[in-house]
């Protein structure tokens, strides 16, 4: 995955931010967080001990998440989102969370799971979409018809996704080819993740 960068950040701030979004997204295993931050520390920041710094930053991010999640309500936006996505899956849509890019979504539609009449479309988003929701409380969802055509405002698939999100208490609207969901990615660390 590419190094997460933001304008006007020092290398140290950018690395800390990258570790933070990786940990909070929870899309990969903890060893991948350290590995990805170490790559950024070596290649983008030129640090002498990239693995050590990566481990420290990931440990700090995990500790901060553990402390913060104790203040979250019993049901977070993440929980509501997972319930909405599960309802879309049960209605015959394929849901892909944290996929690398649109090619992954297209492959699902071309693959064996996309050949049956039960698959009515695909809803997907990337890690960088999740990272945005971690910090800014807005997740952008892509939704495609079985032929990989993007949804359009007011079409039945777009409305179905919007209704499912609303039914689970999430405000969302269609904007420029995607659905914007007002939701913070407050995913609790589970098992050995925190």
Short mmCIF file of C-alpha atoms in Angstrom, two decimals:
data_model
loop_
_atom_site.label_atom_id
_atom_site.label_comp_id
_atom_site.label_asym_id
_atom_site.label_seq_id
_atom_site.Cartn_x
_atom_site.Cartn_y
_atom_site.Cartn_z
CA UNK A 1 0.00 0.00 0.00
CA UNK A 2 1.23 3.50 -0.67
CA UNK A 3 2.63 5.64 2.12
CA UNK A 4 -0.07 7.87 3.57
CA UNK A 5 1.05 11.45 3.30
CA UNK A 6 -0.58 14.75 4.08
CA UNK A 7 0.49 18.27 3.16
CA UNK A 8 2.72 20.15 5.60
CA UNK A 9 3.48 17.16 7.82
CA UNK A 10 6.96 16.27 8.94
CA UNK A 11 8.14 12.76 8.15
CA UNK A 12 7.62 11.82 11.81
CA UNK A 13 4.05 13.17 11.80
CA UNK A 14 3.26 11.42 8.53
CA UNK A 15 4.61 8.10 9.83
CA UNK A 16 2.62 8.47 13.07
CA UNK A 17 -0.52 9.26 11.04
CA UNK A 18 0.08 6.27 8.77
CA UNK A 19 0.48 3.91 11.74
CA UNK A 20 -2.67 5.39 13.29
CA UNK A 21 -4.89 4.83 10.25
CA UNK A 22 -3.54 1.32 9.64
CA UNK A 23 -4.26 0.30 13.22
CA UNK A 24 -7.68 1.94 13.36
CA UNK A 25 -8.74 0.60 9.99
CA UNK A 26 -7.91 -2.93 11.09
CA UNK A 27 -8.00 -4.16 7.50
CA UNK A 28 -4.77 -6.13 7.79
CA UNK A 29 -2.95 -8.07 10.49
CA UNK A 30 -0.77 -6.30 13.08
CA UNK A 31 2.45 -7.63 11.53
CA UNK A 32 1.42 -6.00 8.24
CA UNK A 33 0.99 -2.66 10.03
CA UNK A 34 4.57 -2.82 11.26
CA UNK A 35 5.86 -3.98 7.89
CA UNK A 36 4.03 -1.22 5.97
CA UNK A 37 5.13 1.52 8.37
CA UNK A 38 8.72 0.19 8.24
CA UNK A 39 8.68 0.41 4.44
CA UNK A 40 7.51 4.02 4.66
CA UNK A 41 10.07 4.78 7.38
CA UNK A 42 12.85 3.39 5.21
CA UNK A 43 11.80 4.59 1.77
CA UNK A 44 10.03 7.87 2.49
CA UNK A 45 11.60 9.06 5.74
CA UNK A 46 15.04 7.47 5.39
CA UNK A 47 15.25 6.38 9.02
CA UNK A 48 18.20 4.34 10.30
CA UNK A 49 16.05 1.87 12.28
CA UNK A 50 12.81 1.69 10.29
CA UNK A 51 11.60 -1.58 11.86
CA UNK A 52 12.16 -0.33 15.40
CA UNK A 53 10.44 2.98 14.70
CA UNK A 54 7.57 1.20 12.96
CA UNK A 55 7.06 -1.12 15.93
CA UNK A 56 7.08 1.84 18.34
CA UNK A 57 4.58 3.81 16.24
CA UNK A 58 2.23 0.84 15.85
CA UNK A 59 2.42 0.08 19.59
CA UNK A 60 1.61 3.73 20.36
CA UNK A 61 -1.32 3.69 17.91
CA UNK A 62 -2.69 0.47 19.42
CA UNK A 63 -2.46 1.91 22.94
CA UNK A 64 -4.21 5.12 21.88
CA UNK A 65 -6.98 3.11 20.21
CA UNK A 66 -7.46 0.98 23.33
CA UNK A 67 -7.79 4.09 25.48
CA UNK A 68 -10.10 5.93 23.11
CA UNK A 69 -12.47 3.07 22.34
CA UNK A 70 -13.38 2.91 26.04
CA UNK A 71 -15.17 6.24 25.49
CA UNK A 72 -17.14 5.15 22.43
CA UNK A 73 -20.87 4.42 22.63
CA UNK A 74 -21.95 0.77 22.71
CA UNK A 75 -22.93 0.97 19.02
CA UNK A 76 -20.55 2.90 16.79
CA UNK A 77 -20.90 4.05 13.20
CA UNK A 78 -18.70 1.09 12.27
CA UNK A 79 -21.18 -1.31 13.89
CA UNK A 80 -24.07 0.34 12.03
CA UNK A 81 -22.12 0.17 8.77
CA UNK A 82 -21.38 -3.53 9.23
CA UNK A 83 -25.08 -4.21 9.86
CA UNK A 84 -26.06 -2.26 6.74
CA UNK A 85 -23.46 -4.04 4.62
CA UNK A 86 -24.62 -7.42 5.95
CA UNK A 87 -28.19 -6.59 4.93
CA UNK A 88 -26.98 -5.70 1.43
CA UNK A 89 -25.08 -8.99 1.23
CA UNK A 90 -28.16 -10.92 2.26
CA UNK A 91 -30.03 -9.15 -0.56
CA UNK A 92 -27.59 -10.54 -3.14
CA UNK A 93 -24.97 -7.80 -3.36
CA UNK A 94 -21.27 -8.60 -2.99
CA UNK A 95 -19.60 -6.37 -0.39
CA UNK A 96 -15.84 -5.83 -0.56
CA UNK A 97 -14.30 -3.95 2.33
CA UNK A 98 -10.85 -2.46 1.96
CA UNK A 99 -10.10 -3.83 -1.52
CA UNK A 100 -7.04 -2.47 -3.30
CA UNK A 101 -8.80 -0.91 -6.26
CA UNK A 102 -11.61 -1.15 -8.80
CA UNK A 103 -9.89 -4.10 -10.50
CA UNK A 104 -10.65 -6.25 -7.44
CA UNK A 105 -14.32 -5.33 -7.65
CA UNK A 106 -14.39 -6.00 -11.38
CA UNK A 107 -12.75 -9.40 -10.85
CA UNK A 108 -15.56 -10.42 -8.51
CA UNK A 109 -18.13 -9.60 -11.15
CA UNK A 110 -16.18 -11.54 -13.80
CA UNK A 111 -15.38 -14.48 -11.51
CA UNK A 112 -17.48 -17.48 -10.53
CA UNK A 113 -19.36 -15.61 -7.79
CA UNK A 114 -20.37 -12.97 -10.33
CA UNK A 115 -21.78 -15.43 -12.86
CA UNK A 116 -24.89 -16.47 -10.98
CA UNK A 117 -28.14 -14.57 -11.08
CA UNK A 118 -28.02 -14.17 -7.29
CA UNK A 119 -25.29 -11.51 -7.55
CA UNK A 120 -27.08 -8.26 -8.16
CA UNK A 121 -24.10 -5.92 -7.90
CA UNK A 122 -21.09 -5.05 -5.82
CA UNK A 123 -20.50 -2.47 -3.10
CA UNK A 124 -16.86 -1.72 -2.37
CA UNK A 125 -14.37 0.67 -0.86
CA UNK A 126 -10.60 0.94 -0.57
CA UNK A 127 -8.23 1.26 2.40
CA UNK A 128 -7.77 4.96 1.67
CA UNK A 129 -11.57 5.38 1.85
CA UNK A 130 -11.42 3.80 5.30
CA UNK A 131 -8.50 6.00 6.35
CA UNK A 132 -10.58 9.04 5.43
CA UNK A 133 -13.45 7.75 7.58
CA UNK A 134 -11.05 7.16 10.49
CA UNK A 135 -10.12 10.84 10.64
CA UNK A 136 -12.93 12.70 8.91
CA UNK A 137 -16.12 10.72 9.55
CA UNK A 138 -17.02 10.15 5.92
CA UNK A 139 -16.76 6.89 4.00
CA UNK A 140 -17.18 6.83 0.24
CA UNK A 141 -18.79 3.67 -1.12
CA UNK A 142 -18.72 2.54 -4.72
CA UNK A 143 -21.67 0.54 -5.99
CA UNK A 144 -21.75 -1.19 -9.34
CA UNK A 145 -24.35 -3.12 -11.27
CA UNK A 146 -23.48 -6.72 -12.32
CA UNK A 147 -22.09 -5.41 -15.63
CA UNK A 148 -19.73 -3.11 -13.62
CA UNK A 149 -21.69 0.01 -14.58
CA UNK A 150 -21.55 2.59 -11.82
CA UNK A 151 -24.77 3.44 -10.02
CA UNK A 152 -26.52 6.67 -10.93
CA UNK A 153 -28.50 8.99 -8.72
CA UNK A 154 -32.01 7.61 -8.31
CA UNK A 155 -31.45 4.23 -9.93
CA UNK A 156 -32.86 1.25 -7.99
CA UNK A 157 -29.48 -0.07 -6.82
CA UNK A 158 -28.43 3.36 -5.57
CA UNK A 159 -31.71 3.71 -3.70
CA UNK A 160 -31.37 0.22 -2.22
CA UNK A 161 -27.94 1.04 -0.79
CA UNK A 162 -29.14 4.38 0.57
CA UNK A 163 -32.21 2.77 2.17
CA UNK A 164 -30.06 0.07 3.83
CA UNK A 165 -27.71 2.67 5.27
CA UNK A 166 -30.62 4.78 6.51
CA UNK A 167 -32.30 1.74 8.08
CA UNK A 168 -29.20 1.34 10.24
CA UNK A 169 -29.05 4.99 11.24
CA UNK A 170 -26.41 6.20 8.79
CA UNK A 171 -26.90 9.41 6.84
CA UNK A 172 -25.76 9.04 3.24
CA UNK A 173 -26.24 10.59 -0.17
CA UNK A 174 -25.16 10.05 -3.76
CA UNK A 175 -22.44 12.40 -4.97
CA UNK A 176 -20.43 12.26 -8.20
CA UNK A 177 -20.69 8.52 -8.79
CA UNK A 178 -20.28 7.37 -5.20
CA UNK A 179 -22.28 7.21 -2.02
CA UNK A 180 -20.96 9.36 0.79
CA UNK A 181 -21.75 7.93 4.22
CA UNK A 182 -21.44 10.13 7.27
CA UNK A 183 -19.66 7.66 9.54
CA UNK A 184 -16.53 7.47 11.62
CA UNK A 185 -14.66 4.19 11.28
CA UNK A 186 -14.72 3.37 14.99
CA UNK A 187 -13.79 -0.27 14.71
CA UNK A 188 -13.00 -1.79 18.06
CA UNK A 189 -9.76 -3.70 18.30
CA UNK A 190 -10.63 -7.36 18.76
CA UNK A 191 -8.83 -10.36 20.08
CA UNK A 192 -5.11 -9.65 20.14
CA UNK A 193 -5.34 -6.45 18.08
CA UNK A 194 -5.07 -3.99 20.94
#
